[in-house]
Amino acid sequence: MSLALARAGLLLFVVLLWELLWIRGLPAYILGPFEILKHFFAALGSTELYGNIGASLMRSVPGFAIGAVLGSALGLAAGVSRVLDRMLSPMIFLSYPVPKIVMLPLFMLWFGIGDISKILIIALACFYPTFINAYYGAKSTPKILVWSALNLGASPWRVFCRVVVPSALPLIFAGLRVSLALSYIVMFAAEMINADSGLGHLIRVAESGLRFDLMYVSLLSIAILGYLSDSLLRVTRTRLLTWQELDA
Amino acid sequence: MSRLVPFVLIGAALAGWEIMARSGLWSPLLFPSLANIGYEFAQFFSRTDRLLEAWTSLHRALGGFALAAMTGVVIGMLMGRSAFVAGLLDPLFSGTYAVPKLALFPIFIFAFGIGSLSKVALVFLECLYPIVIITCHGARGVDRVLLWSAQNMGAPRGEILRRVVVPATVPFIFAGFRVALPVALIVVIMTEMVSSADGLGYQVIYALASLKTDRMLALVVVIALLGWLLDKALVVMRDRLVYWEKLETYYV
């Protein structure tokens, strides 16, 4: 109870301090919290914002889907099969610390300046965390479970579906969560570098036009978008992993 | 023979690239040959002005990372060991975790200028999250039996923190660093690509704009090498400091 009070108090304190400072006079690029909300709700009434959100989602969702599906499939496969492990893992672990966004200019040359290059770069960025987590999830399956399943006469495919995948799922979800955050970062960066629509484009236009209200609207939309999709992922995880206790 | 298996796919990819480059089906602008990339790569290391660009990027990344490491470890420890601090800050960190902090960059440019400071601030912000979350997770999970026995033997609180909690958390702190360090490099390269006049990210965009694909790819190799070296350095440091626990082979 006292904790909830402390939380609410802190939030109220920050917002009030911010608002008061803003009334006292902050630099023009910082708007007050209520001012931001006012602009945001005003923008919600126009179609421009929805168009940009739609354009952004048309890039980040397919990119995330491709990267997540490929990453978890290949990661599980590499975690189970020794041949695949020895062929794929060195290349992937070696290129893991490389910032994938540097490939964007090259992708732009190969696949054009449109959406395909952006979707592919998002897919590439999302692939790595999912792959690594699925790989370790499959690798860390308790041997005893696999042995007992085999001993009870399960076929290897059945063992994979009923033992390896469920035991890897918690780690896969951890990877998906990282990938999801990454997909928005890369989407935003790609749109800031070149695009003619989307939230990243909107914030660049606002920046060069000194439209600070638009900047905060774009910022708030991407924040809400990120928060909502993260919550969606967490709800899915609690639904799917009913047997696992959650601590965070 | 079996030692060569890991290199099969890499070798095949390189050979495939060279064949595509030499086939003449695509313009060398799209697929420059490995020889040209190698030439530009050697050029990079023989010219001090280009090495200075790498240094600019590196010091931005490491500066932001170091700030985030110091702040993040303290916040993470506090959140892990105090239920009150955790309750207060946890909604903040888990709520804004999936929000791309990069969106703040335009505002940072107005606040901190277009130079290094806005980039360092953004690197700090992006690196803070993984370090805080993983450190908190580690500090919370310290074996209770260890804490009880230390208390039972009469260790004061400061001593317990220094001799039990910190050593038990250090592996997690390094795990957080390991997630955050590539993030630092990513953010620096991204912000330099978006708005900058120096650094490796800017050089990549510049090479693209001048249609020097081979130079751009050489720069990509340099950035990749830098990311890999930073990670290796961190692993070496970790193995020195956390000598009592072997690192499970998370990377090769």
Short mmCIF file of C-alpha atoms in Angstrom, two decimals:
data_model
loop_
_atom_site.label_atom_id
_atom_site.label_comp_id
_atom_site.label_asym_id
_atom_site.label_seq_id
_atom_site.Cartn_x
_atom_site.Cartn_y
_atom_site.Cartn_z
CA MET A 1 0.00 0.00 0.00
CA SER A 2 2.72 2.42 1.00
CA LEU A 3 4.58 1.33 -2.12
CA ALA A 4 1.69 2.24 -4.41
CA LEU A 5 1.49 5.57 -2.62
CA ALA A 6 5.22 6.17 -3.07
CA ARG A 7 4.97 5.29 -6.77
CA ALA A 8 2.03 7.60 -7.36
CA GLY A 9 3.75 10.30 -5.32
CA LEU A 10 6.93 10.05 -7.35
CA LEU A 11 5.03 10.17 -10.63
CA LEU A 12 2.97 13.14 -9.49
CA PHE A 13 6.07 14.91 -8.21
CA VAL A 14 7.95 14.47 -11.50
CA VAL A 15 4.99 15.59 -13.61
CA LEU A 16 4.27 18.60 -11.41
CA LEU A 17 7.94 19.63 -11.29
CA TRP A 18 8.12 19.29 -15.06
CA GLU A 19 4.96 21.35 -15.55
CA LEU A 20 6.09 24.03 -13.10
CA LEU A 21 9.51 24.25 -14.72
CA TRP A 22 7.82 24.52 -18.08
CA ILE A 23 5.63 27.36 -16.86
CA ARG A 24 8.72 29.07 -15.47
CA GLY A 25 10.24 28.76 -18.93
CA LEU A 26 12.26 25.90 -20.37
CA PRO A 27 14.04 25.91 -23.75
CA ALA A 28 11.60 25.75 -26.65
CA TYR A 29 12.41 22.11 -27.44
CA ILE A 30 10.95 20.90 -24.14
CA LEU A 31 7.19 20.95 -23.86
CA GLY A 32 5.20 20.56 -20.67
CA PRO A 33 3.56 17.19 -19.99
CA PHE A 34 0.00 18.48 -20.36
CA GLU A 35 0.96 20.37 -23.51
CA ILE A 36 2.29 17.12 -24.99
CA LEU A 37 -0.90 15.26 -24.11
CA LYS A 38 -2.98 18.03 -25.64
CA HIS A 39 -1.05 17.82 -28.93
CA PHE A 40 -1.19 14.04 -28.85
CA PHE A 41 -4.96 13.92 -28.51
CA ALA A 42 -5.29 16.56 -31.19
CA ALA A 43 -3.15 14.41 -33.51
CA LEU A 44 -5.25 11.36 -32.70
CA GLY A 45 -8.14 13.14 -34.39
CA SER A 46 -6.29 13.53 -37.69
CA THR A 47 -5.54 10.80 -40.20
CA GLU A 48 -1.90 11.75 -40.72
CA LEU A 49 -0.71 10.07 -37.54
CA TYR A 50 -2.54 6.82 -38.30
CA GLY A 51 -1.01 6.72 -41.77
CA ASN A 52 2.47 7.03 -40.34
CA ILE A 53 1.84 4.46 -37.61
CA GLY A 54 0.49 2.09 -40.25
CA ALA A 55 3.52 2.60 -42.46
CA SER A 56 5.84 1.93 -39.53
CA LEU A 57 3.99 -1.21 -38.50
CA MET A 58 4.00 -2.48 -42.10
CA ARG A 59 7.79 -2.52 -41.79
CA SER A 60 8.40 -3.65 -38.23
CA VAL A 61 5.81 -6.43 -37.96
CA PRO A 62 6.82 -8.42 -41.08
CA GLY A 63 10.48 -7.86 -40.23
CA PHE A 64 10.01 -9.08 -36.69
CA ALA A 65 7.94 -12.06 -37.87
CA ILE A 66 10.52 -13.19 -40.44
CA GLY A 67 13.43 -12.75 -38.04
CA ALA A 68 11.67 -14.42 -35.12
CA VAL A 69 10.42 -17.43 -37.09
CA LEU A 70 13.74 -18.03 -38.86
CA GLY A 71 15.72 -17.38 -35.68
CA SER A 72 13.77 -19.76 -33.47
CA ALA A 73 13.54 -22.47 -36.15
CA LEU A 74 17.24 -22.40 -37.00
CA GLY A 75 18.22 -21.94 -33.36
CA LEU A 76 16.26 -24.99 -32.29
CA ALA A 77 17.63 -26.97 -35.21
CA ALA A 78 21.20 -25.97 -34.41
CA GLY A 79 20.63 -26.77 -30.75
CA VAL A 80 19.47 -30.28 -31.63
CA SER A 81 21.58 -31.28 -34.61
CA ARG A 82 25.34 -31.42 -34.28
CA VAL A 83 26.05 -30.93 -37.99
CA LEU A 84 23.93 -27.79 -38.21
CA ASP A 85 25.44 -26.56 -34.96
CA ARG A 86 28.98 -26.80 -36.29
CA MET A 87 28.07 -25.19 -39.58
CA LEU A 88 25.86 -22.32 -38.39
CA SER A 89 27.05 -21.40 -34.92
CA PRO A 90 30.56 -20.09 -35.67
CA MET A 91 29.26 -17.72 -38.32
CA ILE A 92 26.40 -16.47 -36.19
CA PHE A 93 28.33 -16.04 -32.96
CA LEU A 94 31.15 -14.31 -34.80
CA SER A 95 28.81 -11.77 -36.38
CA TYR A 96 26.62 -11.34 -33.31
CA PRO A 97 28.35 -8.24 -31.85
CA VAL A 98 28.28 -6.52 -35.24
CA PRO A 99 25.75 -3.71 -35.46
CA LYS A 100 23.38 -5.01 -38.12
CA ILE A 101 22.26 -1.51 -39.10
CA VAL A 102 25.52 -1.00 -41.04
CA MET A 103 24.09 -3.39 -43.61
CA LEU A 104 21.24 -0.98 -44.34
CA PRO A 105 23.10 0.99 -47.05
CA LEU A 106 24.04 -2.27 -48.76
CA PHE A 107 20.48 -3.59 -48.52
CA MET A 108 19.34 -0.30 -50.02
CA LEU A 109 21.61 -0.92 -53.00
CA TRP A 110 20.45 -4.50 -53.42
CA PHE A 111 16.75 -4.34 -52.67
CA GLY A 112 15.95 -0.74 -53.44
CA ILE A 113 15.14 2.17 -51.21
CA GLY A 114 11.61 1.03 -50.42
CA ASP A 115 10.12 -1.13 -47.73
CA ILE A 116 11.83 -4.41 -48.64
CA SER A 117 15.28 -3.28 -47.57
CA LYS A 118 13.88 -2.01 -44.28
CA ILE A 119 11.91 -5.18 -43.59
CA LEU A 120 14.97 -7.29 -44.32
CA ILE A 121 17.26 -5.26 -42.07
CA ILE A 122 14.70 -5.53 -39.24
CA ALA A 123 14.47 -9.28 -39.86
CA LEU A 124 18.27 -9.55 -39.75
CA ALA A 125 18.48 -7.65 -36.47
CA CYS A 126 15.67 -9.73 -34.91
CA PHE A 127 17.15 -13.00 -36.08
CA TYR A 128 20.18 -12.96 -33.78
CA PRO A 129 18.67 -12.72 -30.27
CA THR A 130 15.99 -15.29 -31.11
CA PHE A 131 18.52 -17.66 -32.65
CA ILE A 132 20.88 -17.49 -29.68
CA ASN A 133 18.14 -17.94 -27.11
CA ALA A 134 16.46 -20.79 -29.00
CA TYR A 135 19.87 -22.42 -29.43
CA TYR A 136 20.65 -22.30 -25.72
CA GLY A 137 17.10 -23.26 -24.85
CA ALA A 138 17.35 -26.40 -26.96
CA LYS A 139 20.87 -27.15 -25.70
CA SER A 140 19.92 -26.88 -22.05
CA THR A 141 17.05 -29.35 -22.26
CA PRO A 142 17.57 -31.72 -19.30
CA LYS A 143 19.14 -34.89 -20.69
CA ILE A 144 17.12 -37.04 -18.31
CA LEU A 145 13.85 -35.85 -19.85
CA VAL A 146 15.07 -36.67 -23.36
CA TRP A 147 16.32 -40.08 -22.25
CA SER A 148 13.13 -40.98 -20.45
CA ALA A 149 11.03 -39.90 -23.42
CA LEU A 150 13.18 -42.04 -25.74
CA ASN A 151 13.03 -44.88 -23.27
CA LEU A 152 9.26 -44.73 -23.24
CA GLY A 153 9.37 -45.23 -27.00
CA ALA A 154 8.84 -41.71 -28.33
CA SER A 155 10.09 -41.02 -31.84
CA PRO A 156 12.83 -38.36 -32.21
CA TRP A 157 10.36 -35.97 -33.85
CA ARG A 158 7.94 -36.45 -30.95
CA VAL A 159 10.74 -35.85 -28.46
CA PHE A 160 11.57 -32.63 -30.28
CA CYS A 161 7.95 -31.40 -30.24
CA ARG A 162 6.99 -32.51 -26.76
CA VAL A 163 10.23 -32.20 -24.78
CA VAL A 164 12.80 -29.95 -26.46
CA VAL A 165 10.48 -27.18 -27.66
CA PRO A 166 8.55 -26.78 -24.39
CA SER A 167 11.74 -26.69 -22.37
CA ALA A 168 13.24 -24.11 -24.75
CA LEU A 169 10.14 -21.89 -24.79
CA PRO A 170 10.96 -19.70 -21.76
CA LEU A 171 14.33 -18.77 -23.29
CA ILE A 172 12.76 -18.29 -26.73
CA PHE A 173 10.35 -15.80 -25.22
CA ALA A 174 13.21 -13.96 -23.56
CA GLY A 175 14.83 -13.75 -27.00
CA LEU A 176 11.61 -12.60 -28.62
CA ARG A 177 11.33 -9.80 -26.10
CA VAL A 178 14.81 -8.54 -26.96
CA SER A 179 14.02 -8.89 -30.67
CA LEU A 180 10.81 -6.94 -30.33
CA ALA A 181 12.57 -4.00 -28.70
CA LEU A 182 15.27 -4.23 -31.36
CA SER A 183 12.73 -4.29 -34.21
CA TYR A 184 11.39 -0.90 -33.15
CA ILE A 185 14.87 0.56 -32.74
CA VAL A 186 15.97 -0.59 -36.18
CA MET A 187 12.68 0.46 -37.76
CA PHE A 188 13.04 3.91 -36.28
CA ALA A 189 16.67 4.23 -37.35
CA ALA A 190 15.93 3.03 -40.88
CA GLU A 191 13.08 5.49 -41.19
CA MET A 192 15.20 8.31 -39.88
CA ILE A 193 17.94 7.53 -42.40
CA ASN A 194 15.57 7.42 -45.37
CA ALA A 195 11.86 7.00 -45.72
CA ASP A 196 8.90 8.98 -46.96
CA SER A 197 6.47 7.78 -44.30
CA GLY A 198 6.45 6.31 -40.83
CA LEU A 199 7.08 7.59 -37.34
CA GLY A 200 10.83 7.93 -37.85
CA HIS A 201 10.16 10.04 -40.93
CA LEU A 202 7.62 12.11 -39.00
CA ILE A 203 10.12 12.94 -36.28
CA ARG A 204 12.74 13.97 -38.85
CA VAL A 205 10.28 16.22 -40.65
CA ALA A 206 9.22 17.71 -37.33
CA GLU A 207 12.85 18.23 -36.37
CA SER A 208 13.81 20.07 -39.51
CA GLY A 209 10.62 22.14 -39.37
CA LEU A 210 11.13 22.90 -35.67
CA ARG A 211 7.66 21.48 -35.04
CA PHE A 212 8.32 20.35 -31.49
CA ASP A 213 4.70 19.36 -30.93
CA LEU A 214 4.89 16.87 -33.82
CA MET A 215 8.18 15.54 -32.44
CA TYR A 216 6.60 14.71 -29.12
CA VAL A 217 3.52 13.22 -30.78
CA SER A 218 5.75 10.88 -32.77
CA LEU A 219 7.80 10.08 -29.66
CA LEU A 220 4.72 9.31 -27.60
CA SER A 221 3.21 7.13 -30.35
CA ILE A 222 6.33 5.01 -30.67
CA ALA A 223 6.53 4.71 -26.87
CA ILE A 224 2.92 3.55 -26.63
CA LEU A 225 3.43 1.18 -29.57
CA GLY A 226 6.51 -0.35 -27.95
CA TYR A 227 4.82 -0.69 -24.59
CA LEU A 228 1.66 -2.26 -26.05
CA SER A 229 3.47 -4.86 -28.12
CA ASP A 230 5.72 -5.74 -25.19
CA SER A 231 2.66 -6.23 -22.98
CA LEU A 232 1.07 -8.37 -25.68
CA LEU A 233 4.15 -10.56 -25.77
CA ARG A 234 4.19 -10.89 -21.99
CA VAL A 235 0.51 -11.86 -21.89
CA THR A 236 1.10 -14.47 -24.58
CA ARG A 237 3.98 -15.85 -22.57
CA THR A 238 1.98 -16.19 -19.37
CA ARG A 239 -0.77 -17.91 -21.37
CA LEU A 240 1.60 -20.33 -23.07
CA LEU A 241 3.94 -21.01 -20.18
CA THR A 242 1.35 -21.71 -17.52
CA TRP A 243 3.65 -24.16 -15.79
CA GLN A 244 6.45 -21.66 -15.31
CA GLU A 245 6.61 -19.31 -12.38
CA LEU A 246 7.31 -15.77 -13.38
CA ASP A 247 9.42 -13.43 -11.35
CA ALA A 248 9.59 -10.41 -13.61
CA MET B 1 39.07 -32.76 -41.29
CA SER B 2 36.23 -32.25 -38.84
CA ARG B 3 37.96 -29.07 -37.68
CA LEU B 4 37.21 -27.59 -41.07
CA VAL B 5 33.43 -28.03 -40.78
CA PRO B 6 32.84 -24.64 -39.09
CA PHE B 7 34.54 -22.90 -41.98
CA VAL B 8 32.53 -24.65 -44.69
CA LEU B 9 29.65 -22.21 -44.65
CA ILE B 10 31.85 -19.13 -44.29
CA GLY B 11 34.07 -20.32 -47.15
CA ALA B 12 31.05 -21.11 -49.30
CA ALA B 13 29.59 -17.66 -48.64
CA LEU B 14 32.84 -15.93 -49.57
CA ALA B 15 33.28 -18.05 -52.70
CA GLY B 16 29.68 -17.40 -53.69
CA TRP B 17 30.23 -13.68 -53.26
CA GLU B 18 33.37 -13.71 -55.41
CA ILE B 19 31.64 -15.71 -58.15
CA MET B 20 28.71 -13.30 -58.17
CA ALA B 21 31.12 -10.37 -58.31
CA ARG B 22 33.11 -11.81 -61.19
CA SER B 23 30.18 -13.18 -63.15
CA GLY B 24 29.48 -9.77 -64.62
CA LEU B 25 25.75 -10.20 -64.13
CA TRP B 26 25.68 -7.42 -61.60
CA SER B 27 27.43 -4.13 -61.66
CA PRO B 28 30.55 -3.96 -59.44
CA LEU B 29 28.64 -1.21 -57.64
CA LEU B 30 26.34 -3.86 -56.22
CA PHE B 31 28.83 -6.67 -55.77
CA PRO B 32 32.40 -5.39 -55.52
CA SER B 33 34.97 -8.15 -55.65
CA LEU B 34 36.79 -9.28 -52.53
CA ALA B 35 40.06 -7.92 -53.89
CA ASN B 36 38.67 -4.38 -54.05
CA ILE B 37 37.21 -4.67 -50.57
CA GLY B 38 40.54 -5.94 -49.30
CA TYR B 39 42.34 -3.04 -50.95
CA GLU B 40 40.04 -0.50 -49.29
CA PHE B 41 40.40 -2.36 -46.02
CA ALA B 42 44.20 -2.03 -46.21
CA GLN B 43 43.77 1.63 -47.14
CA PHE B 44 41.79 2.14 -43.97
CA PHE B 45 44.64 1.04 -41.78
CA SER B 46 47.34 2.92 -43.68
CA ARG B 47 45.72 6.34 -43.30
CA THR B 48 45.61 8.12 -40.00
CA ASP B 49 42.57 10.24 -40.84
CA ARG B 50 40.48 7.11 -41.27
CA LEU B 51 41.83 5.57 -38.10
CA LEU B 52 40.87 8.78 -36.32
CA GLU B 53 37.27 8.27 -37.48
CA ALA B 54 37.27 4.87 -35.82
CA TRP B 55 38.69 6.46 -32.67
CA THR B 56 35.89 9.05 -32.66
CA SER B 57 33.24 6.35 -32.81
CA LEU B 58 35.03 4.25 -30.23
CA HIS B 59 35.37 6.97 -27.66
CA ARG B 60 31.71 7.91 -28.00
CA ALA B 61 30.65 4.30 -27.55
CA LEU B 62 32.96 3.63 -24.63
CA GLY B 63 32.18 6.95 -22.92
CA GLY B 64 28.45 6.30 -22.93
CA PHE B 65 28.99 2.69 -21.97
CA ALA B 66 31.23 3.58 -19.01
CA LEU B 67 28.70 6.08 -17.68
CA ALA B 68 25.89 3.54 -18.05
CA ALA B 69 28.00 0.84 -16.39
CA MET B 70 28.68 2.97 -13.31
CA THR B 71 25.12 4.21 -12.91
CA GLY B 72 23.50 0.95 -13.94
CA VAL B 73 25.40 -1.24 -11.49
CA VAL B 74 24.50 1.06 -8.57
CA ILE B 75 20.82 1.27 -9.53
CA GLY B 76 20.64 -2.45 -10.24
CA MET B 77 22.23 -3.34 -6.89
CA LEU B 78 19.86 -1.04 -5.04
CA MET B 79 16.86 -2.48 -6.89
CA GLY B 80 18.01 -6.02 -6.22
CA ARG B 81 18.65 -5.58 -2.51
CA SER B 82 15.87 -3.22 -1.51
CA ALA B 83 12.25 -4.10 -2.10
CA PHE B 84 11.27 -0.46 -1.75
CA VAL B 85 13.64 0.82 -4.46
CA ALA B 86 12.64 -2.09 -6.70
CA GLY B 87 8.95 -1.33 -6.26
CA LEU B 88 9.61 2.30 -7.02
CA LEU B 89 11.79 1.91 -10.10
CA ASP B 90 10.66 -1.40 -11.55
CA PRO B 91 7.57 0.02 -13.33
CA LEU B 92 9.81 2.66 -14.88
CA PHE B 93 12.36 0.21 -16.25
CA SER B 94 10.03 -2.59 -17.33
CA GLY B 95 7.47 -0.15 -18.69
CA THR B 96 9.87 1.75 -20.93
CA TYR B 97 12.02 -1.27 -21.77
CA ALA B 98 10.53 -1.89 -25.21
CA VAL B 99 10.36 1.80 -26.09
CA PRO B 100 13.07 2.70 -28.59
CA LYS B 101 15.13 5.33 -26.82
CA LEU B 102 16.48 6.30 -30.23
CA ALA B 103 13.28 8.29 -30.70
CA LEU B 104 14.65 10.75 -28.16
CA PHE B 105 17.63 11.50 -30.37
CA PRO B 106 16.16 14.57 -32.13
CA ILE B 107 15.38 16.09 -28.73
CA PHE B 108 18.86 15.20 -27.51
CA ILE B 109 20.29 17.02 -30.51
CA PHE B 110 18.48 20.18 -29.46
CA ALA B 111 19.46 19.71 -25.83
CA PHE B 112 23.08 18.57 -26.16
CA GLY B 113 24.07 19.80 -29.60
CA ILE B 114 24.92 17.91 -32.73
CA GLY B 115 28.38 16.82 -31.56
CA SER B 116 29.49 13.95 -29.37
CA LEU B 117 27.44 14.77 -26.31
CA SER B 118 24.01 13.92 -27.75
CA LYS B 119 25.37 10.58 -28.97
CA VAL B 120 27.03 9.75 -25.65
CA ALA B 121 23.79 10.60 -23.83
CA LEU B 122 21.80 8.27 -26.07
CA VAL B 123 24.35 5.46 -25.68
CA PHE B 124 24.12 5.94 -21.91
CA LEU B 125 20.34 5.65 -21.97
CA GLU B 126 20.25 2.57 -24.20
CA CYS B 127 22.99 0.76 -22.27
CA LEU B 128 21.46 1.53 -18.89
CA TYR B 129 18.49 -0.81 -19.34
CA PRO B 130 20.19 -4.17 -19.86
CA ILE B 131 22.79 -3.43 -17.17
CA VAL B 132 20.19 -2.40 -14.57
CA ILE B 133 17.83 -5.29 -15.33
CA ILE B 134 20.45 -8.04 -15.31
CA THR B 135 22.33 -6.64 -12.26
CA CYS B 136 19.05 -6.41 -10.36
CA HIS B 137 18.21 -9.98 -11.31
CA GLY B 138 21.61 -11.14 -10.05
CA ALA B 139 21.57 -9.15 -6.82
CA ARG B 140 18.11 -10.46 -6.01
CA GLY B 141 19.15 -14.05 -6.56
CA VAL B 142 22.06 -14.13 -4.09
CA ASP B 143 21.95 -17.43 -2.22
CA ARG B 144 20.08 -16.82 1.03
CA VAL B 145 22.09 -19.44 2.90
CA LEU B 146 25.26 -17.47 2.20
CA LEU B 147 23.70 -14.27 3.54
CA TRP B 148 22.41 -16.04 6.64
CA SER B 149 25.72 -17.69 7.43
CA ALA B 150 27.57 -14.40 6.99
CA GLN B 151 25.10 -12.71 9.34
CA ASN B 152 25.31 -15.61 11.76
CA MET B 153 29.06 -15.28 11.92
CA GLY B 154 28.63 -11.65 12.87
CA ALA B 155 29.53 -9.82 9.68
CA PRO B 156 28.29 -6.22 9.61
CA ARG B 157 26.09 -5.10 6.72
CA GLY B 158 28.88 -3.37 4.82
CA GLU B 159 31.03 -6.44 5.04
CA ILE B 160 28.21 -8.67 3.78
CA LEU B 161 27.67 -6.35 0.83
CA ARG B 162 31.36 -6.28 -0.02
CA ARG B 163 32.22 -9.92 0.56
CA VAL B 164 29.00 -11.78 -0.31
CA VAL B 165 26.57 -9.75 -2.39
CA VAL B 166 29.02 -8.07 -4.77
CA PRO B 167 31.02 -11.21 -5.65
CA ALA B 168 27.80 -13.16 -6.17
CA THR B 169 26.46 -10.46 -8.48
CA VAL B 170 29.60 -9.83 -10.53
CA PRO B 171 28.92 -12.62 -13.06
CA PHE B 172 25.51 -11.07 -13.74
CA ILE B 173 27.00 -7.60 -14.00
CA PHE B 174 29.33 -8.87 -16.68
CA ALA B 175 26.46 -10.60 -18.44
CA GLY B 176 24.73 -7.21 -18.52
CA PHE B 177 27.89 -5.54 -19.86
CA ARG B 178 28.05 -8.15 -22.56
CA VAL B 179 24.56 -7.32 -23.74
CA ALA B 180 25.15 -3.57 -23.45
CA LEU B 181 28.48 -3.28 -25.26
CA PRO B 182 27.20 -4.25 -28.73
CA VAL B 183 24.21 -1.98 -28.06
CA ALA B 184 26.61 0.91 -27.43
CA LEU B 185 28.30 0.32 -30.77
CA ILE B 186 24.96 -0.05 -32.57
CA VAL B 187 23.66 3.22 -31.16
CA VAL B 188 26.83 5.12 -32.02
CA ILE B 189 26.85 3.88 -35.61
CA MET B 190 23.12 4.59 -35.99
CA THR B 191 23.31 8.11 -34.61
CA GLU B 192 26.34 8.85 -36.74
CA MET B 193 24.45 7.62 -39.77
CA VAL B 194 21.46 9.81 -38.93
CA SER B 195 23.30 13.00 -38.13
CA SER B 196 27.01 13.54 -37.86
CA ALA B 197 30.04 14.78 -39.74
CA ASP B 198 32.56 12.30 -38.37
CA GLY B 199 32.83 8.76 -37.09
CA LEU B 200 32.48 5.41 -38.83
CA GLY B 201 28.70 5.62 -39.26
CA TYR B 202 29.07 8.86 -41.17
CA GLN B 203 31.83 7.34 -43.29
CA VAL B 204 29.53 4.48 -44.24
CA ILE B 205 26.80 6.86 -45.37
CA TYR B 206 29.36 9.02 -47.17
CA ALA B 207 30.82 6.03 -49.01
CA LEU B 208 27.32 5.00 -50.05
CA ALA B 209 26.50 8.48 -51.28
CA SER B 210 29.68 8.49 -53.39
CA LEU B 211 28.79 4.99 -54.68
CA LYS B 212 32.00 3.55 -53.27
CA THR B 213 30.46 0.21 -52.39
CA ASP B 214 33.82 -1.44 -51.88
CA ARG B 215 34.88 1.20 -49.37
CA MET B 216 31.53 0.92 -47.62
CA LEU B 217 31.91 -2.84 -47.29
CA ALA B 218 35.45 -2.42 -46.00
CA LEU B 219 34.05 -0.09 -43.35
CA VAL B 220 31.39 -2.66 -42.50
CA VAL B 221 34.20 -5.17 -41.96
CA VAL B 222 36.05 -2.65 -39.77
CA ILE B 223 32.93 -2.06 -37.64
CA ALA B 224 32.35 -5.80 -37.38
CA LEU B 225 35.94 -6.29 -36.29
CA LEU B 226 35.62 -3.53 -33.73
CA GLY B 227 32.47 -5.08 -32.25
CA TRP B 228 34.11 -8.47 -32.09
CA LEU B 229 37.31 -7.13 -30.49
CA LEU B 230 35.40 -5.16 -27.84
CA ASP B 231 33.47 -8.29 -26.95
CA LYS B 232 36.66 -10.35 -26.74
CA ALA B 233 38.29 -7.73 -24.51
CA LEU B 234 35.30 -7.82 -22.19
CA VAL B 235 35.42 -11.62 -22.00
CA VAL B 236 39.14 -11.56 -21.17
CA MET B 237 38.51 -9.00 -18.43
CA ARG B 238 35.62 -11.04 -17.09
CA ASP B 239 37.67 -14.22 -16.92
CA ARG B 240 40.37 -12.35 -14.99
CA LEU B 241 37.96 -10.85 -12.47
CA VAL B 242 35.50 -13.70 -12.12
CA TYR B 243 38.11 -16.44 -11.97
CA TRP B 244 35.95 -18.68 -9.77
CA GLU B 245 33.25 -19.19 -12.36
CA LYS B 246 33.81 -20.41 -15.87
CA LEU B 247 31.96 -18.62 -18.63
CA GLU B 248 29.64 -20.99 -20.41
CA THR B 249 30.63 -20.64 -24.04
CA TYR B 250 28.09 -18.05 -25.03
CA TYR B 251 30.09 -17.15 -28.09
CA VAL B 252 32.94 -18.92 -29.83
#
